[in-house]
PDB file of C-alpha atoms in Angstrom:
ATOM      1  CA  MET A   1     -66.064 -46.217   8.882  1.00  0.00           C
ATOM      2  CA  LYS A   2     -62.796 -48.292   8.705  1.00  0.00           C
ATOM      3  CA  SER A   3     -60.773 -45.046   9.048  1.00  0.00           C
ATOM      4  CA  LYS A   4     -62.548 -44.372  12.578  1.00  0.00           C
ATOM      5  CA  VAL A   5     -62.222 -47.793  13.968  1.00  0.00           C
ATOM      6  CA  ILE A   6     -58.184 -47.451  13.108  1.00  0.00           C
ATOM      7  CA  ALA A   7     -58.165 -44.094  14.562  1.00  0.00           C
ATOM      8  CA  TRP A   8     -59.839 -44.983  17.695  1.00  0.00           C
ATOM      9  CA  THR A   9     -57.854 -48.228  17.796  1.00  0.00           C
ATOM     10  CA  LEU A  10     -54.687 -46.081  17.301  1.00  0.00           C
ATOM     11  CA  GLY A  11     -55.943 -43.548  19.879  1.00  0.00           C
ATOM     12  CA  ALA A  12     -56.603 -46.256  22.844  1.00  0.00           C
ATOM     13  CA  ALA A  13     -53.190 -47.987  22.326  1.00  0.00           C
ATOM     14  CA  VAL A  14     -51.910 -44.639  22.820  1.00  0.00           C
ATOM     15  CA  SER A  15     -53.516 -43.702  25.805  1.00  0.00           C
ATOM     16  CA  ALA A  16     -52.763 -47.121  26.960  1.00  0.00           C
ATOM     17  CA  PHE A  17     -48.525 -46.780  26.410  1.00  0.00           C
ATOM     18  CA  ALA A  18     -49.154 -43.531  27.487  1.00  0.00           C
ATOM     19  CA  ALA A  19     -50.831 -44.785  31.083  1.00  0.00           C
ATOM     20  CA  THR A  20     -48.347 -47.697  31.280  1.00  0.00           C
ATOM     21  CA  ALA A  21     -45.084 -45.312  31.057  1.00  0.00           C
ATOM     22  CA  ALA A  22     -46.593 -43.410  33.915  1.00  0.00           C
ATOM     23  CA  GLN A  23     -47.043 -46.053  36.310  1.00  0.00           C
ATOM     24  CA  ALA A  24     -43.439 -47.662  34.975  1.00  0.00           C
ATOM     25  CA  GLY A  25     -41.901 -44.343  36.046  1.00  0.00           C
ATOM     26  CA  THR A  26     -43.288 -44.387  39.443  1.00  0.00           C
ATOM     27  CA  LEU A  27     -42.513 -48.118  39.902  1.00  0.00           C
ATOM     28  CA  ASP A  28     -39.138 -47.669  38.563  1.00  0.00           C
ATOM     29  CA  ASP A  29     -38.570 -45.000  40.854  1.00  0.00           C
ATOM     30  CA  VAL A  30     -39.838 -46.688  44.074  1.00  0.00           C
ATOM     31  CA  LYS A  31     -37.351 -49.707  43.183  1.00  0.00           C
ATOM     32  CA  THR A  32     -34.249 -47.026  42.459  1.00  0.00           C
ATOM     33  CA  LYS A  33     -34.967 -45.221  45.448  1.00  0.00           C
ATOM     34  CA  GLY A  34     -35.663 -48.734  47.445  1.00  0.00           C
ATOM     35  CA  PHE A  35     -38.987 -47.354  49.413  1.00  0.00           C
ATOM     36  CA  VAL A  36     -42.188 -46.255  48.994  1.00  0.00           C
ATOM     37  CA  GLN A  37     -43.078 -42.802  49.878  1.00  0.00           C
ATOM     38  CA  CYS A  38     -46.506 -42.831  51.220  1.00  0.00           C
ATOM     39  CA  GLY A  39     -48.717 -40.049  51.837  1.00  0.00           C
ATOM     40  CA  VAL A  40     -50.870 -40.339  54.732  1.00  0.00           C
ATOM     41  CA  SER A  41     -53.353 -38.239  57.290  1.00  0.00           C
ATOM     42  CA  GLN A  42     -51.421 -36.357  60.031  1.00  0.00           C
ATOM     43  CA  GLY A  43     -52.812 -38.851  62.759  1.00  0.00           C
ATOM     44  CA  LEU A  44     -56.069 -40.275  62.554  1.00  0.00           C
ATOM     45  CA  PRO A  45     -56.642 -43.727  64.584  1.00  0.00           C
ATOM     46  CA  GLY A  46     -57.702 -46.523  63.031  1.00  0.00           C
ATOM     47  CA  PHE A  47     -56.170 -44.916  59.680  1.00  0.00           C
ATOM     48  CA  SER A  48     -52.788 -43.771  60.135  1.00  0.00           C
ATOM     49  CA  ASN A  49     -51.346 -42.391  63.068  1.00  0.00           C
ATOM     50  CA  PRO A  50     -47.933 -42.269  64.756  1.00  0.00           C
ATOM     51  CA  ASP A  51     -47.040 -43.682  68.354  1.00  0.00           C
ATOM     52  CA  SER A  52     -44.317 -42.204  70.684  1.00  0.00           C
ATOM     53  CA  SER A  53     -41.324 -44.103  68.340  1.00  0.00           C
ATOM     54  CA  ASN A  54     -42.876 -42.068  64.965  1.00  0.00           C
ATOM     55  CA  ASN A  55     -44.194 -46.353  64.118  1.00  0.00           C
ATOM     56  CA  TRP A  56     -47.250 -45.930  62.000  1.00  0.00           C
ATOM     57  CA  THR A  57     -50.032 -48.087  61.880  1.00  0.00           C
ATOM     58  CA  GLY A  58     -53.346 -48.136  61.100  1.00  0.00           C
ATOM     59  CA  MET A  59     -55.385 -49.582  57.752  1.00  0.00           C
ATOM     60  CA  ASP A  60     -53.791 -46.481  55.238  1.00  0.00           C
ATOM     61  CA  ALA A  61     -50.204 -47.339  57.217  1.00  0.00           C
ATOM     62  CA  ASP A  62     -50.633 -51.236  56.508  1.00  0.00           C
ATOM     63  CA  PHE A  63     -51.648 -50.384  53.031  1.00  0.00           C
ATOM     64  CA  CYS A  64     -48.464 -48.661  52.543  1.00  0.00           C
ATOM     65  CA  LYS A  65     -46.462 -51.585  54.046  1.00  0.00           C
ATOM     66  CA  ALA A  66     -47.970 -53.938  52.086  1.00  0.00           C
ATOM     67  CA  VAL A  67     -47.093 -51.993  48.644  1.00  0.00           C
ATOM     68  CA  ALA A  68     -43.782 -51.812  50.106  1.00  0.00           C
ATOM     69  CA  ALA A  69     -43.730 -56.025  50.546  1.00  0.00           C
ATOM     70  CA  ALA A  70     -45.224 -56.432  47.461  1.00  0.00           C
ATOM     71  CA  ILE A  71     -42.768 -54.299  45.371  1.00  0.00           C
ATOM     72  CA  LEU A  72     -39.545 -54.598  47.287  1.00  0.00           C
ATOM     73  CA  ASN A  73     -39.840 -57.549  49.509  1.00  0.00           C
ATOM     74  CA  ASP A  74     -39.865 -55.581  52.820  1.00  0.00           C
ATOM     75  CA  ALA A  75     -42.913 -53.929  54.616  1.00  0.00           C
ATOM     76  CA  THR A  76     -40.220 -52.155  56.137  1.00  0.00           C
ATOM     77  CA  LYS A  77     -39.318 -50.111  53.381  1.00  0.00           C
ATOM     78  CA  VAL A  78     -42.014 -47.501  53.295  1.00  0.00           C
ATOM     79  CA  LYS A  79     -41.393 -43.552  54.230  1.00  0.00           C
ATOM     80  CA  PHE A  80     -44.579 -41.902  55.407  1.00  0.00           C
ATOM     81  CA  THR A  81     -45.353 -37.930  54.842  1.00  0.00           C
ATOM     82  CA  PRO A  82     -48.305 -36.706  56.527  1.00  0.00           C
ATOM     83  CA  LEU A  83     -50.849 -34.756  54.944  1.00  0.00           C
ATOM     84  CA  SER A  84     -53.282 -32.311  55.259  1.00  0.00           C
ATOM     85  CA  ALA A  85     -56.358 -32.658  53.139  1.00  0.00           C
ATOM     86  CA  LYS A  86     -55.169 -29.284  51.315  1.00  0.00           C
ATOM     87  CA  GLU A  87     -51.680 -30.788  50.828  1.00  0.00           C
ATOM     88  CA  ARG A  88     -52.346 -34.341  49.591  1.00  0.00           C
ATOM     89  CA  PHE A  89     -52.993 -33.785  45.859  1.00  0.00           C
ATOM     90  CA  THR A  90     -50.530 -31.192  45.475  1.00  0.00           C
ATOM     91  CA  ALA A  91     -47.764 -33.664  46.847  1.00  0.00           C
ATOM     92  CA  LEU A  92     -49.057 -36.474  44.435  1.00  0.00           C
ATOM     93  CA  GLN A  93     -49.078 -34.668  41.549  1.00  0.00           C
ATOM     94  CA  SER A  94     -45.482 -33.213  42.105  1.00  0.00           C
ATOM     95  CA  GLY A  95     -43.897 -36.621  42.803  1.00  0.00           C
ATOM     96  CA  GLU A  96     -43.369 -35.686  46.444  1.00  0.00           C
ATOM     97  CA  ILE A  97     -44.958 -38.980  47.464  1.00  0.00           C
ATOM     98  CA  ASP A  98     -45.223 -42.328  45.341  1.00  0.00           C
ATOM     99  CA  ILE A  99     -48.906 -43.196  47.061  1.00  0.00           C
ATOM    100  CA  LEU A 100     -51.650 -41.467  48.721  1.00  0.00           C
ATOM    101  CA  SER A 101     -53.161 -43.922  51.580  1.00  0.00           C
ATOM    102  CA  ARG A 102     -55.623 -41.428  53.183  1.00  0.00           C
ATOM    103  CA  ASN A 103     -58.955 -40.452  53.588  1.00  0.00           C
ATOM    104  CA  THR A 104     -59.607 -38.871  50.334  1.00  0.00           C
ATOM    105  CA  THR A 105     -63.773 -39.146  48.918  1.00  0.00           C
ATOM    106  CA  TRP A 106     -63.558 -40.008  44.944  1.00  0.00           C
ATOM    107  CA  THR A 107     -65.659 -37.940  42.876  1.00  0.00           C
ATOM    108  CA  MET A 108     -66.201 -37.670  39.405  1.00  0.00           C
ATOM    109  CA  GLY A 109     -64.425 -34.062  39.765  1.00  0.00           C
ATOM    110  CA  ARG A 110     -61.523 -35.483  41.138  1.00  0.00           C
ATOM    111  CA  ASP A 111     -61.051 -38.186  38.780  1.00  0.00           C
ATOM    112  CA  THR A 112     -61.394 -36.122  35.755  1.00  0.00           C
ATOM    113  CA  SER A 113     -59.424 -33.219  36.551  1.00  0.00           C
ATOM    114  CA  LEU A 114     -56.551 -34.026  39.080  1.00  0.00           C
ATOM    115  CA  GLY A 115     -54.344 -36.039  36.564  1.00  0.00           C
ATOM    116  CA  LEU A 116     -54.580 -39.080  39.095  1.00  0.00           C
ATOM    117  CA  LYS A 117     -55.869 -42.292  39.252  1.00  0.00           C
ATOM    118  CA  PHE A 118     -58.246 -43.335  42.051  1.00  0.00           C
ATOM    119  CA  ALA A 119     -57.185 -47.022  42.271  1.00  0.00           C
ATOM    120  CA  GLY A 120     -60.064 -48.277  44.167  1.00  0.00           C
ATOM    121  CA  VAL A 121     -62.106 -48.161  47.342  1.00  0.00           C
ATOM    122  CA  MET A 122     -60.400 -48.949  50.509  1.00  0.00           C
ATOM    123  CA  TYR A 123     -62.682 -47.885  53.061  1.00  0.00           C
ATOM    124  CA  TYR A 124     -66.741 -47.214  52.701  1.00  0.00           C
ATOM    125  CA  ASP A 125     -68.651 -44.752  54.997  1.00  0.00           C
ATOM    126  CA  GLY A 126     -71.548 -43.435  55.550  1.00  0.00           C
ATOM    127  CA  GLN A 127     -73.849 -40.510  57.410  1.00  0.00           C
ATOM    128  CA  GLY A 128     -77.013 -40.914  59.311  1.00  0.00           C
ATOM    129  CA  PHE A 129     -79.290 -39.274  61.920  1.00  0.00           C
ATOM    130  CA  MET A 130     -80.586 -40.491  65.161  1.00  0.00           C
ATOM    131  CA  VAL A 131     -83.992 -39.432  66.215  1.00  0.00           C
ATOM    132  CA  LYS A 132     -86.599 -40.436  69.125  1.00  0.00           C
ATOM    133  CA  LYS A 133     -88.667 -43.382  67.806  1.00  0.00           C
ATOM    134  CA  SER A 134     -91.533 -41.092  68.597  1.00  0.00           C
ATOM    135  CA  LEU A 135     -90.959 -38.708  66.183  1.00  0.00           C
TER     136      LEU A 135
END
């Protein structure tokens, strides 16, 4: 029993160290580059949408700016990469982007098979049907 507890503790410590090292690598990379490379949608008003001067606005864009402000003390130190649904995970896995702030459903399959960390839910949506009251 004692050896199982030691093995479990050692395994947990190694996992925690590996997770910290991966996170520290991205954070260190951002600090070295001097900007956050943020993956966003290709234009979704209210979430991430460029204007005629290529200034990005919306909730997802603002989140990226907040991350830049928190890490680099400057909300303008963010570069946006517009991504399609097909491109978003590959860009994150390859390191093309540092974070993905884009409409993406958090599923068990994605959580376990992509090797990525979903940090939390920023927006909840739903679906419904409208029918005549008489029905």
